[in-house]
Amino acid sequence: EAGVVQSPRYKIIEKKQPVAFWCNPISGHNTLYWYLQNLGQGPELLIRYENEEAVDDSQLPKDRFSAERLKGVDSTLKIQPAELGDSAVYLCASSPHRDPGELFFGEGSRLTVL
Amino acid sequence: ELKVEQNPLFLSMQEGKNYTIYCNYSTTSDRLYWYRQDPGKSLESLFVLLSNGAVKQEGRLMASLDTKARLSTLHITAAVHDLSATYFCAVDGDKLVFGAGTILRVKS
């Protein structure tokens, strides 16, 4: 069974530029998460989707971050414009359960903002 | 707001010895998860603990959950080099909240 697929794995941009990350969850997993992981810290939830509906986006900085999951399968996370403090790893995870439960993570997209 | 605290944050282990990592959390929950992360890699699920008194074991690792004390432990028996990684606990509130992680390094 294929795991959670994320791209790109690495991205280096200058501040104020836009960036987008893509995630394809495990087949059949209706719940999709985007997490932010700063160096030396645990993942922090940005947004959670149940199918195409964003059910928890309270931690998403909506002035510059946006996300979509139009057909309830793959998802895109966008930052525009990027700031220096956005340098981090952006993790996508999926779960077959509605409740948080056990998550299956992708390998992450490492963003460096110069 | 749910807070999850792990300690220690860094553990230097000698091969063959036993160690314990602690995960404390601030609000009632009976669902807790342990994940492993190797450098530059993503998180891999290790244990799912779904009730008070739950105990799970895999190889040299054993995890337990005491929901009354709001405490989970991850016990390492006879540490080996392959166990070097960062270990996270995560607690299920209205969302999954992760601890800061414990970096384990096993020395020969």
Short mmCIF file of C-alpha atoms in Angstrom, two decimals:
data_model
loop_
_atom_site.label_atom_id
_atom_site.label_comp_id
_atom_site.label_asym_id
_atom_site.label_seq_id
_atom_site.Cartn_x
_atom_site.Cartn_y
_atom_site.Cartn_z
CA GLU A 1 0.00 0.00 0.00
CA ALA A 2 1.43 3.38 -0.96
CA GLY A 3 2.01 5.80 1.87
CA VAL A 4 1.31 9.51 2.09
CA VAL A 5 3.11 11.27 -0.75
CA GLN A 6 4.30 14.86 -0.49
CA SER A 7 6.09 17.16 -2.90
CA PRO A 8 8.36 18.91 -3.20
CA ARG A 9 10.66 17.42 -0.55
CA TYR A 10 12.75 20.57 -0.40
CA LYS A 11 12.07 24.14 -1.40
CA ILE A 12 14.26 27.23 -1.06
CA ILE A 13 12.69 30.60 -1.79
CA GLU A 14 13.29 34.23 -1.04
CA LYS A 15 11.03 36.04 1.38
CA LYS A 16 7.84 37.47 -0.07
CA GLN A 17 7.73 34.75 -2.73
CA PRO A 18 4.82 32.30 -2.88
CA VAL A 19 5.20 28.57 -2.32
CA ALA A 20 2.88 25.58 -2.57
CA PHE A 21 3.06 22.07 -1.18
CA TRP A 22 1.11 19.08 -2.42
CA CYS A 23 -0.06 15.99 -0.57
CA ASN A 24 -1.67 12.76 -1.70
CA PRO A 25 -3.00 10.74 1.26
CA ILE A 26 -3.30 7.01 1.60
CA SER A 27 -6.15 5.69 -0.54
CA GLY A 28 -9.39 5.53 1.40
CA HIS A 29 -8.26 7.91 4.14
CA ASN A 30 -10.92 10.58 4.38
CA THR A 31 -9.15 12.65 7.04
CA LEU A 32 -6.15 14.72 6.01
CA TYR A 33 -3.94 16.94 8.15
CA TRP A 34 -1.31 19.54 7.55
CA TYR A 35 1.21 19.97 10.35
CA LEU A 36 4.08 22.39 10.84
CA GLN A 37 7.25 21.10 12.47
CA ASN A 38 9.92 23.52 13.59
CA LEU A 39 13.41 22.27 14.31
CA GLY A 40 13.58 20.46 17.62
CA GLN A 41 9.84 20.57 18.22
CA GLY A 42 6.83 18.37 17.81
CA PRO A 43 4.37 18.80 14.94
CA GLU A 44 1.69 21.47 15.34
CA LEU A 45 -1.64 21.21 13.57
CA LEU A 46 -2.38 23.76 10.88
CA ILE A 47 -5.57 22.35 9.36
CA ARG A 48 -7.65 19.19 9.33
CA TYR A 49 -9.96 18.04 6.53
CA GLU A 50 -12.80 15.57 6.60
CA ASN A 51 -13.17 14.78 2.91
CA GLU A 52 -13.22 18.22 1.26
CA GLU A 53 -14.39 20.11 4.36
CA ALA A 54 -11.90 21.95 6.56
CA VAL A 55 -13.17 21.03 10.04
CA ASP A 56 -10.38 22.61 12.07
CA ASP A 57 -8.38 25.51 10.65
CA SER A 58 -8.10 27.50 13.86
CA GLN A 59 -4.28 27.32 13.84
CA LEU A 60 -3.85 28.29 10.19
CA PRO A 61 -2.49 31.87 9.78
CA LYS A 62 -5.10 32.89 7.29
CA ASP A 63 -3.47 36.15 6.29
CA ARG A 64 -0.79 34.29 4.36
CA PHE A 65 -1.64 30.59 4.45
CA SER A 66 -4.36 28.83 2.50
CA ALA A 67 -5.22 25.22 1.86
CA GLU A 68 -7.60 23.31 -0.31
CA ARG A 69 -8.77 19.76 -0.83
CA LEU A 70 -11.18 20.22 -3.68
CA LYS A 71 -12.15 16.63 -4.49
CA GLY A 72 -11.60 15.21 -1.03
CA VAL A 73 -8.42 13.38 -2.01
CA ASP A 74 -5.18 15.29 -2.53
CA SER A 75 -4.51 18.65 -0.95
CA THR A 76 -2.44 21.77 -1.48
CA LEU A 77 -1.04 24.11 1.16
CA LYS A 78 0.01 27.55 -0.02
CA ILE A 79 1.96 30.37 1.59
CA GLN A 80 1.86 33.82 0.05
CA PRO A 81 3.94 35.75 0.75
CA ALA A 82 6.48 33.65 2.63
CA GLU A 83 8.32 35.13 5.62
CA LEU A 84 11.64 34.13 7.16
CA GLY A 85 9.82 32.57 10.11
CA ASP A 86 7.99 30.16 7.83
CA SER A 87 11.14 28.06 7.40
CA ALA A 88 10.13 24.66 8.73
CA VAL A 89 9.01 21.22 7.66
CA TYR A 90 5.42 20.95 6.49
CA LEU A 91 4.03 17.50 7.18
CA CYS A 92 0.95 15.97 5.67
CA ALA A 93 -0.79 13.09 7.43
CA SER A 94 -3.89 11.04 6.81
CA SER A 95 -6.12 8.79 8.85
CA PRO A 96 -8.96 6.41 8.08
CA HIS A 97 -10.78 7.62 11.21
CA ARG A 98 -12.88 10.70 11.83
CA ASP A 99 -11.42 11.07 15.34
CA PRO A 100 -7.72 12.02 15.45
CA GLY A 101 -6.54 8.48 16.01
CA GLU A 102 -3.36 7.07 14.62
CA LEU A 103 -1.93 9.24 11.87
CA PHE A 104 0.14 8.19 8.89
CA PHE A 105 2.65 10.83 7.91
CA GLY A 106 4.36 11.73 4.67
CA GLU A 107 8.06 12.52 4.56
CA GLY A 108 7.43 16.24 4.68
CA SER A 109 8.34 19.30 2.64
CA ARG A 110 11.26 21.24 4.04
CA LEU A 111 10.95 24.97 3.36
CA THR A 112 13.83 27.40 3.64
CA VAL A 113 13.00 31.08 3.28
CA LEU A 114 16.02 33.34 2.63
CA GLU B 1 -6.01 23.76 26.40
CA LEU B 2 -4.25 20.41 26.28
CA LYS B 3 -0.53 20.54 27.07
CA VAL B 4 1.80 17.58 26.56
CA GLU B 5 5.17 17.47 28.26
CA GLN B 6 7.91 14.94 27.67
CA ASN B 7 10.99 14.34 29.73
CA PRO B 8 13.79 14.10 29.38
CA LEU B 9 14.18 16.04 26.16
CA PHE B 10 17.53 14.41 25.52
CA LEU B 11 18.74 11.02 26.69
CA SER B 12 22.17 9.61 26.13
CA MET B 13 21.98 5.87 26.66
CA GLN B 14 24.60 3.20 27.04
CA GLU B 15 24.15 0.02 25.09
CA GLY B 16 22.60 -2.73 27.14
CA LYS B 17 21.06 -0.51 29.83
CA ASN B 18 17.42 0.26 30.56
CA TYR B 19 15.77 3.68 30.37
CA THR B 20 12.35 5.31 30.62
CA ILE B 21 10.81 8.32 28.87
CA TYR B 22 7.85 10.08 30.47
CA CYS B 23 4.91 11.80 28.83
CA ASN B 24 2.62 13.92 31.01
CA TYR B 25 -0.49 15.67 29.79
CA SER B 26 -2.79 18.26 31.28
CA THR B 27 -6.39 17.29 30.50
CA THR B 28 -8.39 14.08 30.56
CA SER B 29 -7.77 11.73 27.67
CA ASP B 30 -7.66 7.98 27.27
CA ARG B 31 -5.96 7.89 23.90
CA LEU B 32 -2.25 8.34 23.50
CA TYR B 33 0.19 7.56 20.72
CA TRP B 34 3.94 7.15 20.46
CA TYR B 35 5.82 7.99 17.27
CA ARG B 36 9.42 7.61 16.21
CA GLN B 37 11.24 10.04 13.91
CA ASP B 38 14.65 9.39 12.37
CA PRO B 39 16.70 12.41 11.25
CA GLY B 40 15.30 13.89 8.05
CA LYS B 41 12.47 11.38 7.98
CA SER B 42 8.82 11.50 8.84
CA LEU B 43 7.04 10.18 11.90
CA GLU B 44 6.35 6.48 12.20
CA SER B 45 3.65 5.17 14.51
CA LEU B 46 4.97 2.94 17.27
CA PHE B 47 2.17 2.40 19.76
CA VAL B 48 -1.52 3.17 20.11
CA LEU B 49 -2.78 3.20 23.72
CA LEU B 50 -6.55 3.46 23.98
CA SER B 51 -7.48 2.85 27.60
CA ASN B 52 -6.30 3.17 31.17
CA GLY B 53 -3.78 0.48 31.98
CA ALA B 54 -3.02 -0.26 28.33
CA VAL B 55 0.40 -1.77 27.76
CA LYS B 56 1.97 -2.44 24.38
CA GLN B 57 5.34 -4.02 23.62
CA GLU B 58 7.40 -4.24 20.48
CA GLY B 59 10.92 -5.61 20.70
CA ARG B 60 12.89 -3.61 23.25
CA LEU B 61 10.20 -0.94 23.64
CA MET B 62 7.22 -1.06 25.97
CA ALA B 63 4.63 1.69 26.36
CA SER B 64 2.00 2.06 29.05
CA LEU B 65 -0.80 4.48 29.87
CA ASP B 66 -2.15 5.65 33.23
CA THR B 67 -5.06 7.94 32.46
CA LYS B 68 -5.69 8.76 36.13
CA ALA B 69 -2.16 10.08 36.50
CA ARG B 70 -2.27 11.52 32.96
CA LEU B 71 1.02 9.78 32.33
CA SER B 72 2.48 7.47 29.72
CA THR B 73 5.88 5.84 29.86
CA LEU B 74 8.06 4.42 27.13
CA HIS B 75 10.46 1.90 28.56
CA ILE B 76 13.59 0.85 26.72
CA THR B 77 15.14 -2.48 27.62
CA ALA B 78 18.81 -3.16 26.87
CA ALA B 79 19.30 -0.21 24.53
CA VAL B 80 20.87 -0.84 21.14
CA HIS B 81 22.17 1.62 18.57
CA ASP B 82 19.18 1.10 16.25
CA LEU B 83 16.96 2.81 18.81
CA SER B 84 18.68 6.17 18.31
CA ALA B 85 15.93 8.53 17.10
CA THR B 86 13.51 11.16 18.38
CA TYR B 87 10.41 9.83 20.12
CA PHE B 88 7.18 11.80 20.37
CA CYS B 89 4.10 11.16 22.40
CA ALA B 90 0.80 12.60 21.18
CA VAL B 91 -2.41 12.91 23.15
CA ASP B 92 -5.90 12.88 21.73
CA GLY B 93 -8.00 15.83 22.89
CA ASP B 94 -10.28 17.48 20.40
CA LYS B 95 -7.19 17.28 18.24
CA LEU B 96 -3.91 15.43 18.48
CA VAL B 97 -1.32 17.39 20.44
CA PHE B 98 2.33 16.36 20.30
CA GLY B 99 5.03 16.66 22.91
CA ALA B 100 8.33 18.34 22.06
CA GLY B 101 10.05 15.01 21.56
CA THR B 102 12.82 13.12 23.32
CA ILE B 103 16.09 12.68 21.45
CA LEU B 104 17.62 9.30 22.21
CA ARG B 105 21.27 8.57 21.44
CA VAL B 106 22.76 5.20 22.17
CA LYS B 107 26.49 5.08 22.82
CA SER B 108 28.56 1.96 22.35
#
